PDB file of N, CA and C in Angstrom:
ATOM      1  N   UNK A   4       9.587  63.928  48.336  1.00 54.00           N
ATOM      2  CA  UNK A   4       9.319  62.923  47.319  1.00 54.00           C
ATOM      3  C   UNK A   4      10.226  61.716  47.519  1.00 54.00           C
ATOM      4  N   UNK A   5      11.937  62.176  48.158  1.00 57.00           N
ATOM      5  CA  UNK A   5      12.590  60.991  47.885  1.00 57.00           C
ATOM      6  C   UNK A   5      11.963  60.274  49.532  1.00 57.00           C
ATOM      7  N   UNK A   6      11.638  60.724  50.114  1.00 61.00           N
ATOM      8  CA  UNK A   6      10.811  60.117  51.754  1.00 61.00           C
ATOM      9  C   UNK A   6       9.877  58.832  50.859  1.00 61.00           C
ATOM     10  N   UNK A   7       9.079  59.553  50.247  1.00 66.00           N
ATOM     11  CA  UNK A   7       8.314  58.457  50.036  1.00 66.00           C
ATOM     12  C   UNK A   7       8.295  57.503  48.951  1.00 66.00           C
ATOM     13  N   UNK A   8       8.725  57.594  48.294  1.00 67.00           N
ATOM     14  CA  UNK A   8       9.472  56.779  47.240  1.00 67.00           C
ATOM     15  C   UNK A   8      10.194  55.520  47.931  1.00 67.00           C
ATOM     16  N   UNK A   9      11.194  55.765  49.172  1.00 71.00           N
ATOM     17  CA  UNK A   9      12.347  54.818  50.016  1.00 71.00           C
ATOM     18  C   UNK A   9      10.767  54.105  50.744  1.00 71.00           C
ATOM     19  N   UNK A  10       9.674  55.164  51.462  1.00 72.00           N
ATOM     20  CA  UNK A  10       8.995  54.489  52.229  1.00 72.00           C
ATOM     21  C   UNK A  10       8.573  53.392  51.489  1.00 72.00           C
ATOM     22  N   UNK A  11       7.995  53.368  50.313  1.00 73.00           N
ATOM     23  CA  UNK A  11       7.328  52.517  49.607  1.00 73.00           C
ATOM     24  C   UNK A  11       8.422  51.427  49.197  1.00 73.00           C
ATOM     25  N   UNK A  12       9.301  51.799  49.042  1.00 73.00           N
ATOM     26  CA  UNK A  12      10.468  50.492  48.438  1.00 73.00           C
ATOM     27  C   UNK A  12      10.537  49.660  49.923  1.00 73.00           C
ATOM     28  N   UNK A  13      10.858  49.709  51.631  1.00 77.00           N
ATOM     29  CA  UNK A  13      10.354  49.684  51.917  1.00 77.00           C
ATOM     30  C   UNK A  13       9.431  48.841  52.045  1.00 77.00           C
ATOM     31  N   UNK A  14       8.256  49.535  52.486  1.00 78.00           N
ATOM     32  CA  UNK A  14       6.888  48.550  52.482  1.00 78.00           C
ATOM     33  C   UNK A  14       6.929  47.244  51.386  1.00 78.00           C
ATOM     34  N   UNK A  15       7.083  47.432  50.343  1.00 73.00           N
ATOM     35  CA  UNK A  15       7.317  46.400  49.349  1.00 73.00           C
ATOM     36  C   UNK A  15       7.996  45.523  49.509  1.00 73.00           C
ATOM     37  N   UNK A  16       9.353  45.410  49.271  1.00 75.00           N
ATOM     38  CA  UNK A  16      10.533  44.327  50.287  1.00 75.00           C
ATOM     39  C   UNK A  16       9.756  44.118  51.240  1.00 75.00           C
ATOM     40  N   UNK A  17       9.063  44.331  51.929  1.00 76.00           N
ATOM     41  CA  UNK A  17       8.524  43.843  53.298  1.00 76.00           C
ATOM     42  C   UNK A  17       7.522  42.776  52.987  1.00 76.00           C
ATOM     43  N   UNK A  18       6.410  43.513  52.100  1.00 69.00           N
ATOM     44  CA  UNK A  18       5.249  42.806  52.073  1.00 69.00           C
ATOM     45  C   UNK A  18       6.414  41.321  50.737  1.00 69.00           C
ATOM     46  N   UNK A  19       7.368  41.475  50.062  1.00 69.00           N
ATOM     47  CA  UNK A  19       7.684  40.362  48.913  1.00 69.00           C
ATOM     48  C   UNK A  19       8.235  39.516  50.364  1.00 69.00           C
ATOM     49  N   UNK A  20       8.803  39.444  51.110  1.00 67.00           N
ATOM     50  CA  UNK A  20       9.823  38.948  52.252  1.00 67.00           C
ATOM     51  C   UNK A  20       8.907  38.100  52.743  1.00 67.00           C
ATOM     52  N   UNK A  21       7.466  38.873  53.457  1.00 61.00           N
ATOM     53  CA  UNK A  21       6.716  38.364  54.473  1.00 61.00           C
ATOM     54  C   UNK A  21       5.963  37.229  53.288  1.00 61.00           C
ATOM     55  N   UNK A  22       5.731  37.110  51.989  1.00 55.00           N
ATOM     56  CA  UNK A  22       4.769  36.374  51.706  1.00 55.00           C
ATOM     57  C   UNK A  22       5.620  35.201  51.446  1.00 55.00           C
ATOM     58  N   UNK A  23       6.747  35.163  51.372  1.00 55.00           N
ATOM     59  CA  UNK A  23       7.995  33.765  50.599  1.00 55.00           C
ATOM     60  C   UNK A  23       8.900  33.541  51.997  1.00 55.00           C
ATOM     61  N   UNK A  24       8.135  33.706  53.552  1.00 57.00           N
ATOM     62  CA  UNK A  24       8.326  33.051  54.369  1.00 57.00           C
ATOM     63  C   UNK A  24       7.287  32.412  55.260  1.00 57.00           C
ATOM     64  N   UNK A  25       6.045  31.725  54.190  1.00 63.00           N
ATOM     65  CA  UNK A  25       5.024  31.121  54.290  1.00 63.00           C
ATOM     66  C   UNK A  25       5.622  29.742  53.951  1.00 63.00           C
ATOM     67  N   UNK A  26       4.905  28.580  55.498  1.00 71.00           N
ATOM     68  CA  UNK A  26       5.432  26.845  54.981  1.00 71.00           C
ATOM     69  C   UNK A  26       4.520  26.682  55.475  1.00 71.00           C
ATOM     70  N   UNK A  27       3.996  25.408  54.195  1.00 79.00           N
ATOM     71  CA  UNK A  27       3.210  24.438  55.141  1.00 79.00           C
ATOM     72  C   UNK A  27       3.010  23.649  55.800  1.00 79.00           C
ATOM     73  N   UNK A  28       2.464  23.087  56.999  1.00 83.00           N
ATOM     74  CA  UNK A  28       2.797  22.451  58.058  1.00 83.00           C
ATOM     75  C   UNK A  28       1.215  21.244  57.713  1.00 83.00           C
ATOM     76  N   UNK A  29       2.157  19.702  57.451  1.00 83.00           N
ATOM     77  CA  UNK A  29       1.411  18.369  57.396  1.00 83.00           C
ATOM     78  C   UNK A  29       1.754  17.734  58.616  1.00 83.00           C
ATOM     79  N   UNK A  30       0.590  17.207  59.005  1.00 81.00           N
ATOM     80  CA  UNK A  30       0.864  16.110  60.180  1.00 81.00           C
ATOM     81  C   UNK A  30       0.313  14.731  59.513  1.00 81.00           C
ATOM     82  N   UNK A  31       0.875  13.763  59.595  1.00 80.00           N
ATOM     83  CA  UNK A  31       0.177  12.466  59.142  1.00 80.00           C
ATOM     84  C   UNK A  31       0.348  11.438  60.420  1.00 80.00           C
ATOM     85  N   UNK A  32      -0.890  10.904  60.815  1.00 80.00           N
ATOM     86  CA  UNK A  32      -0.737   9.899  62.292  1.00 80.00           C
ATOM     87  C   UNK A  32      -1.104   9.138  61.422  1.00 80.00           C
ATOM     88  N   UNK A  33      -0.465   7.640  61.932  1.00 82.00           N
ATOM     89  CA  UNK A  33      -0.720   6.632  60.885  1.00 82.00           C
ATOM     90  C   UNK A  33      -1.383   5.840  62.028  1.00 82.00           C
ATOM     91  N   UNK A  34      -0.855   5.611  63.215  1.00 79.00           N
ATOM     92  CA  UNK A  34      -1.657   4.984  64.270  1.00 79.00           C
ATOM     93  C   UNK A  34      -1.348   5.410  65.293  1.00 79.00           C
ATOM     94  N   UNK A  35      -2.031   5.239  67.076  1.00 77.00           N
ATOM     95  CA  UNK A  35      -1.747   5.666  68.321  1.00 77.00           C
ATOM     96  C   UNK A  35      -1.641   4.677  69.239  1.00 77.00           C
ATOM     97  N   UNK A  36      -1.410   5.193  70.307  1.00 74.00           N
ATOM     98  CA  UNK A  36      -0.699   4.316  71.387  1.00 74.00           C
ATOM     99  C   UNK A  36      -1.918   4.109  71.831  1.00 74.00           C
ATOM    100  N   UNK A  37      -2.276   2.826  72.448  1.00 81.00           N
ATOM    101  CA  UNK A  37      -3.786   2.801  73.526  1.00 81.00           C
ATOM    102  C   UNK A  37      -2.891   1.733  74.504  1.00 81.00           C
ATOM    103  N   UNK A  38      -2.102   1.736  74.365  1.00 89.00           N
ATOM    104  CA  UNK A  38      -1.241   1.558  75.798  1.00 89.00           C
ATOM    105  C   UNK A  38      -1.052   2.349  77.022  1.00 89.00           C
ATOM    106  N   UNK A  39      -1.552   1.883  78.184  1.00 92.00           N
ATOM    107  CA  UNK A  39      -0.661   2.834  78.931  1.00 92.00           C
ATOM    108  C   UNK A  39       0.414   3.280  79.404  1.00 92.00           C
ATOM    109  N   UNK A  40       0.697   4.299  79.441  1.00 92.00           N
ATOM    110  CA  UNK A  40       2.884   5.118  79.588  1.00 92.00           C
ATOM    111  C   UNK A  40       2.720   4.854  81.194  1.00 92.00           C
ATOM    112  N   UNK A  41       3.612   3.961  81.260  1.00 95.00           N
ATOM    113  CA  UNK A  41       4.239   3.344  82.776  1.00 95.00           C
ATOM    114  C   UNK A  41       5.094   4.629  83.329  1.00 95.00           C
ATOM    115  N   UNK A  42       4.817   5.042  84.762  1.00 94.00           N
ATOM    116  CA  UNK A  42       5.005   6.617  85.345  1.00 94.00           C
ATOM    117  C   UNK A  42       5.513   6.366  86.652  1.00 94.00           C
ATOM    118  N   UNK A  43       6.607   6.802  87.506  1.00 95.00           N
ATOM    119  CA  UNK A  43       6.511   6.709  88.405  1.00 95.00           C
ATOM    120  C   UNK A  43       6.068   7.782  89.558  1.00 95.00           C
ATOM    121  N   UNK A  44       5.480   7.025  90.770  1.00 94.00           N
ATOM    122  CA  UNK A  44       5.101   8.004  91.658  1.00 94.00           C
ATOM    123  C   UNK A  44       5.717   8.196  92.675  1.00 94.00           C
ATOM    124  N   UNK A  45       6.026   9.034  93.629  1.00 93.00           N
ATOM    125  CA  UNK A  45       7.133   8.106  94.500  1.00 93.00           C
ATOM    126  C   UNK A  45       6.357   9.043  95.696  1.00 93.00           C
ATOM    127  N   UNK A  46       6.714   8.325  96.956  1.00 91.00           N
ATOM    128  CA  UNK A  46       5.808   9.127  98.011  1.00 91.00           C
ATOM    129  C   UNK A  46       7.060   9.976  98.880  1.00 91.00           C
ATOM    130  N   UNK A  47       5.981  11.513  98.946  1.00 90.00           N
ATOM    131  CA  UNK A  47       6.166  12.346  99.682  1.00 90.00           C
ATOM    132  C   UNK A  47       7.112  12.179 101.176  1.00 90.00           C
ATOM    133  N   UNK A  48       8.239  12.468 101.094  1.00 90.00           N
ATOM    134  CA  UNK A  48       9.171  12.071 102.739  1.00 90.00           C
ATOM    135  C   UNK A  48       9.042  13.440 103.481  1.00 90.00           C
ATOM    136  N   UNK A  49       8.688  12.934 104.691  1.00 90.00           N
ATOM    137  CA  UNK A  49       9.343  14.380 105.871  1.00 90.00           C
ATOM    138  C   UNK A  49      10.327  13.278 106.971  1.00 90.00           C
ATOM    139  N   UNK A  50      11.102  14.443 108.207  1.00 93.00           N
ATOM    140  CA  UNK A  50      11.024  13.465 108.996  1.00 93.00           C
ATOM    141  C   UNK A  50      10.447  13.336 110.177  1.00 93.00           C
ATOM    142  N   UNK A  51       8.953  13.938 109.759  1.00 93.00           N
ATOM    143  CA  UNK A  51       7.371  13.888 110.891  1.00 93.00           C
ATOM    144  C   UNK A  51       7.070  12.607 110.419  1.00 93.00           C
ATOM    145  N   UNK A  52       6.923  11.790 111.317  1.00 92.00           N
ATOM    146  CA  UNK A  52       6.138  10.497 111.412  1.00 92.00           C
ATOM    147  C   UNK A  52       4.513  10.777 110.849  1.00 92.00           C
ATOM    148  N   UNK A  53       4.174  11.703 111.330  1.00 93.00           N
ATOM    149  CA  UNK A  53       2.653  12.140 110.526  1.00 93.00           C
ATOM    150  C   UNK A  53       2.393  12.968 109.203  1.00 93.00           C
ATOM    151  N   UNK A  54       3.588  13.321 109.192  1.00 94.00           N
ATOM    152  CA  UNK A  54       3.291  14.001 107.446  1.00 94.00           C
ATOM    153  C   UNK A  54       4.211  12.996 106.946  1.00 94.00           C
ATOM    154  N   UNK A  55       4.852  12.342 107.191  1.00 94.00           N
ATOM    155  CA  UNK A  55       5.380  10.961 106.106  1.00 94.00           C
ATOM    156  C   UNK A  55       4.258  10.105 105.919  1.00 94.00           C
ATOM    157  N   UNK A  56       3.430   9.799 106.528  1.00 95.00           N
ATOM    158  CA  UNK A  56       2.151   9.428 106.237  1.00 95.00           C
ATOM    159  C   UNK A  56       1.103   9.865 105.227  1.00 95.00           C
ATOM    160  N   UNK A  57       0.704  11.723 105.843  1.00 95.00           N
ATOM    161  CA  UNK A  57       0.386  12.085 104.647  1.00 95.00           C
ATOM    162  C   UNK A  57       0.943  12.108 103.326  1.00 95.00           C
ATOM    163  N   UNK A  58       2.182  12.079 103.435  1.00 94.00           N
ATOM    164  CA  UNK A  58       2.607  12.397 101.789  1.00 94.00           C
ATOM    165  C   UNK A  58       2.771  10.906 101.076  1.00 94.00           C
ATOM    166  N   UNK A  59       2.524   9.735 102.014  1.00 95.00           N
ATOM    167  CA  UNK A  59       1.983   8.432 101.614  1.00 95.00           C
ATOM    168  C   UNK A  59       0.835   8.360 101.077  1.00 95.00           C
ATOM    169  N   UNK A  60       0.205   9.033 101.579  1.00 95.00           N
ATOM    170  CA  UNK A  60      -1.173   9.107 101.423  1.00 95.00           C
ATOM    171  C   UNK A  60      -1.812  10.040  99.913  1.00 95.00           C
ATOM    172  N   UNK A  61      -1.069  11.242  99.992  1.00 95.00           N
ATOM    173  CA  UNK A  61      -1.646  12.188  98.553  1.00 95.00           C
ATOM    174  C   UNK A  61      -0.619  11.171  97.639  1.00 95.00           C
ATOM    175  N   UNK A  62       0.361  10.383  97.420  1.00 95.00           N
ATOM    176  CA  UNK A  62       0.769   9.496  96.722  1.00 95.00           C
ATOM    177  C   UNK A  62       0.133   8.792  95.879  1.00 95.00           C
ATOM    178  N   UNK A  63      -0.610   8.251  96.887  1.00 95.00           N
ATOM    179  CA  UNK A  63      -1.522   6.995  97.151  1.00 95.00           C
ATOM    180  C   UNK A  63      -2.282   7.829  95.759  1.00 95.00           C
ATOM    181  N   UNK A  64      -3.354   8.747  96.503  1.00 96.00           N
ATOM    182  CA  UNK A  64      -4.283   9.235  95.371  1.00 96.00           C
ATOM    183  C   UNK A  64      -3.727   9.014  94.193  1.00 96.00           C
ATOM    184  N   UNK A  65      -2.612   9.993  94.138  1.00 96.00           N
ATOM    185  CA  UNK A  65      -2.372  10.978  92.606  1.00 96.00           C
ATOM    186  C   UNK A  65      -2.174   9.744  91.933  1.00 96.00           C
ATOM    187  N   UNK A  66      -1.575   8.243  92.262  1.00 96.00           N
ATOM    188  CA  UNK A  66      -1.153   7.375  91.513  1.00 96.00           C
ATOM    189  C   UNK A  66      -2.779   6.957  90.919  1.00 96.00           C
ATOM    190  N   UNK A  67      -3.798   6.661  92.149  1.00 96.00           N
ATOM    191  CA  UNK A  67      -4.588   6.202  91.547  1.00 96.00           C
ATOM    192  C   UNK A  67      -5.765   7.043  90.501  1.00 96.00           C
ATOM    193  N   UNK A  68      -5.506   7.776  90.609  1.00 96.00           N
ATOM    194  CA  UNK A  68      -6.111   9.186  89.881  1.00 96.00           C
ATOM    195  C   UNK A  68      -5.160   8.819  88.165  1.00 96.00           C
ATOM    196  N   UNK A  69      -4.074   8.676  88.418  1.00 96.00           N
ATOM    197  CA  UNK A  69      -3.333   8.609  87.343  1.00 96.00           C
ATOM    198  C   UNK A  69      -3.985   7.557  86.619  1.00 96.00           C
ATOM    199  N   UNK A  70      -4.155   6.219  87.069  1.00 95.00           N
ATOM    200  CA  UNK A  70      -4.640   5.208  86.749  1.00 95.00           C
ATOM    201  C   UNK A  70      -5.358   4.580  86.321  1.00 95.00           C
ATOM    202  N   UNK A  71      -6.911   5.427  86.604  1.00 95.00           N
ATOM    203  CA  UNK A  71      -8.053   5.703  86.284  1.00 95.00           C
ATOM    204  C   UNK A  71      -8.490   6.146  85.430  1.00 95.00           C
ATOM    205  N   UNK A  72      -7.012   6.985  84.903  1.00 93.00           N
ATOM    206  CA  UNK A  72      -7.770   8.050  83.767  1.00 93.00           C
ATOM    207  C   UNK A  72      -7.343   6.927  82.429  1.00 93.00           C
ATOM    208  N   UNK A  73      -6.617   5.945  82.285  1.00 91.00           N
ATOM    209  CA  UNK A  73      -6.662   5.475  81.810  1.00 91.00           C
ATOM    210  C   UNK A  73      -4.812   5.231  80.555  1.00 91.00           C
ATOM    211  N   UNK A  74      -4.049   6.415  81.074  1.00 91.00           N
ATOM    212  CA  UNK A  74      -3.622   6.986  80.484  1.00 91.00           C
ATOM    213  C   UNK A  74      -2.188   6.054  80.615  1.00 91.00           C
ATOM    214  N   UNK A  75      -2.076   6.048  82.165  1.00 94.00           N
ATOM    215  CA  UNK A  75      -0.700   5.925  83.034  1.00 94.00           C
ATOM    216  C   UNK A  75      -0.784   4.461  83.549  1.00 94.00           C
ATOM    217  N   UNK A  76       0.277   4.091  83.906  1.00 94.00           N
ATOM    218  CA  UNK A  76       0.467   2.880  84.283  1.00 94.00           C
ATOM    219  C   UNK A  76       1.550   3.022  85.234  1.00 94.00           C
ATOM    220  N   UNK A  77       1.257   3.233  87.125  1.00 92.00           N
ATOM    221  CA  UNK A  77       1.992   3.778  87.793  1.00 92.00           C
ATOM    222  C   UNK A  77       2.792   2.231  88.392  1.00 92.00           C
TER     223      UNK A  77
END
């Protein structure tokens, strides 16, 4: 009897605890950026004359990929 009596005191404290550590969460946006966030890219170095190129090159893209989307300003 005293088992379940403690179990239930217990469960109770638990369930009073869990409900009075409820918050509510407001977001208010009042306005947004439609600017684009200036980013830098910087190109890929080896010291292969041909993969310093390539990594000029996937640079190249990712900046303009960045650019396109409208977001970034590389």
């Amino acid at each position: 009897m005293k088992m379940k009596f403690s179990g239930l005191l217990v469960t109770l404290a638990t369930l009073l605890l869990a409900a009075s550590a409820q918050a509510a969460l407001h977001i208010d946006i009042t306005k947004g950026n439609i600017a684009p966030m200036p980013i830098a890219v910087y190109d890929l170095q080896s010291d292969d004359s041909n993969a310093a190129q390539l990594g000029r090159d996937i640079s190249g893209v990712v900046a303009a990929d960045l650019e396109r989307s409208g977001l970034f300003r590389p």
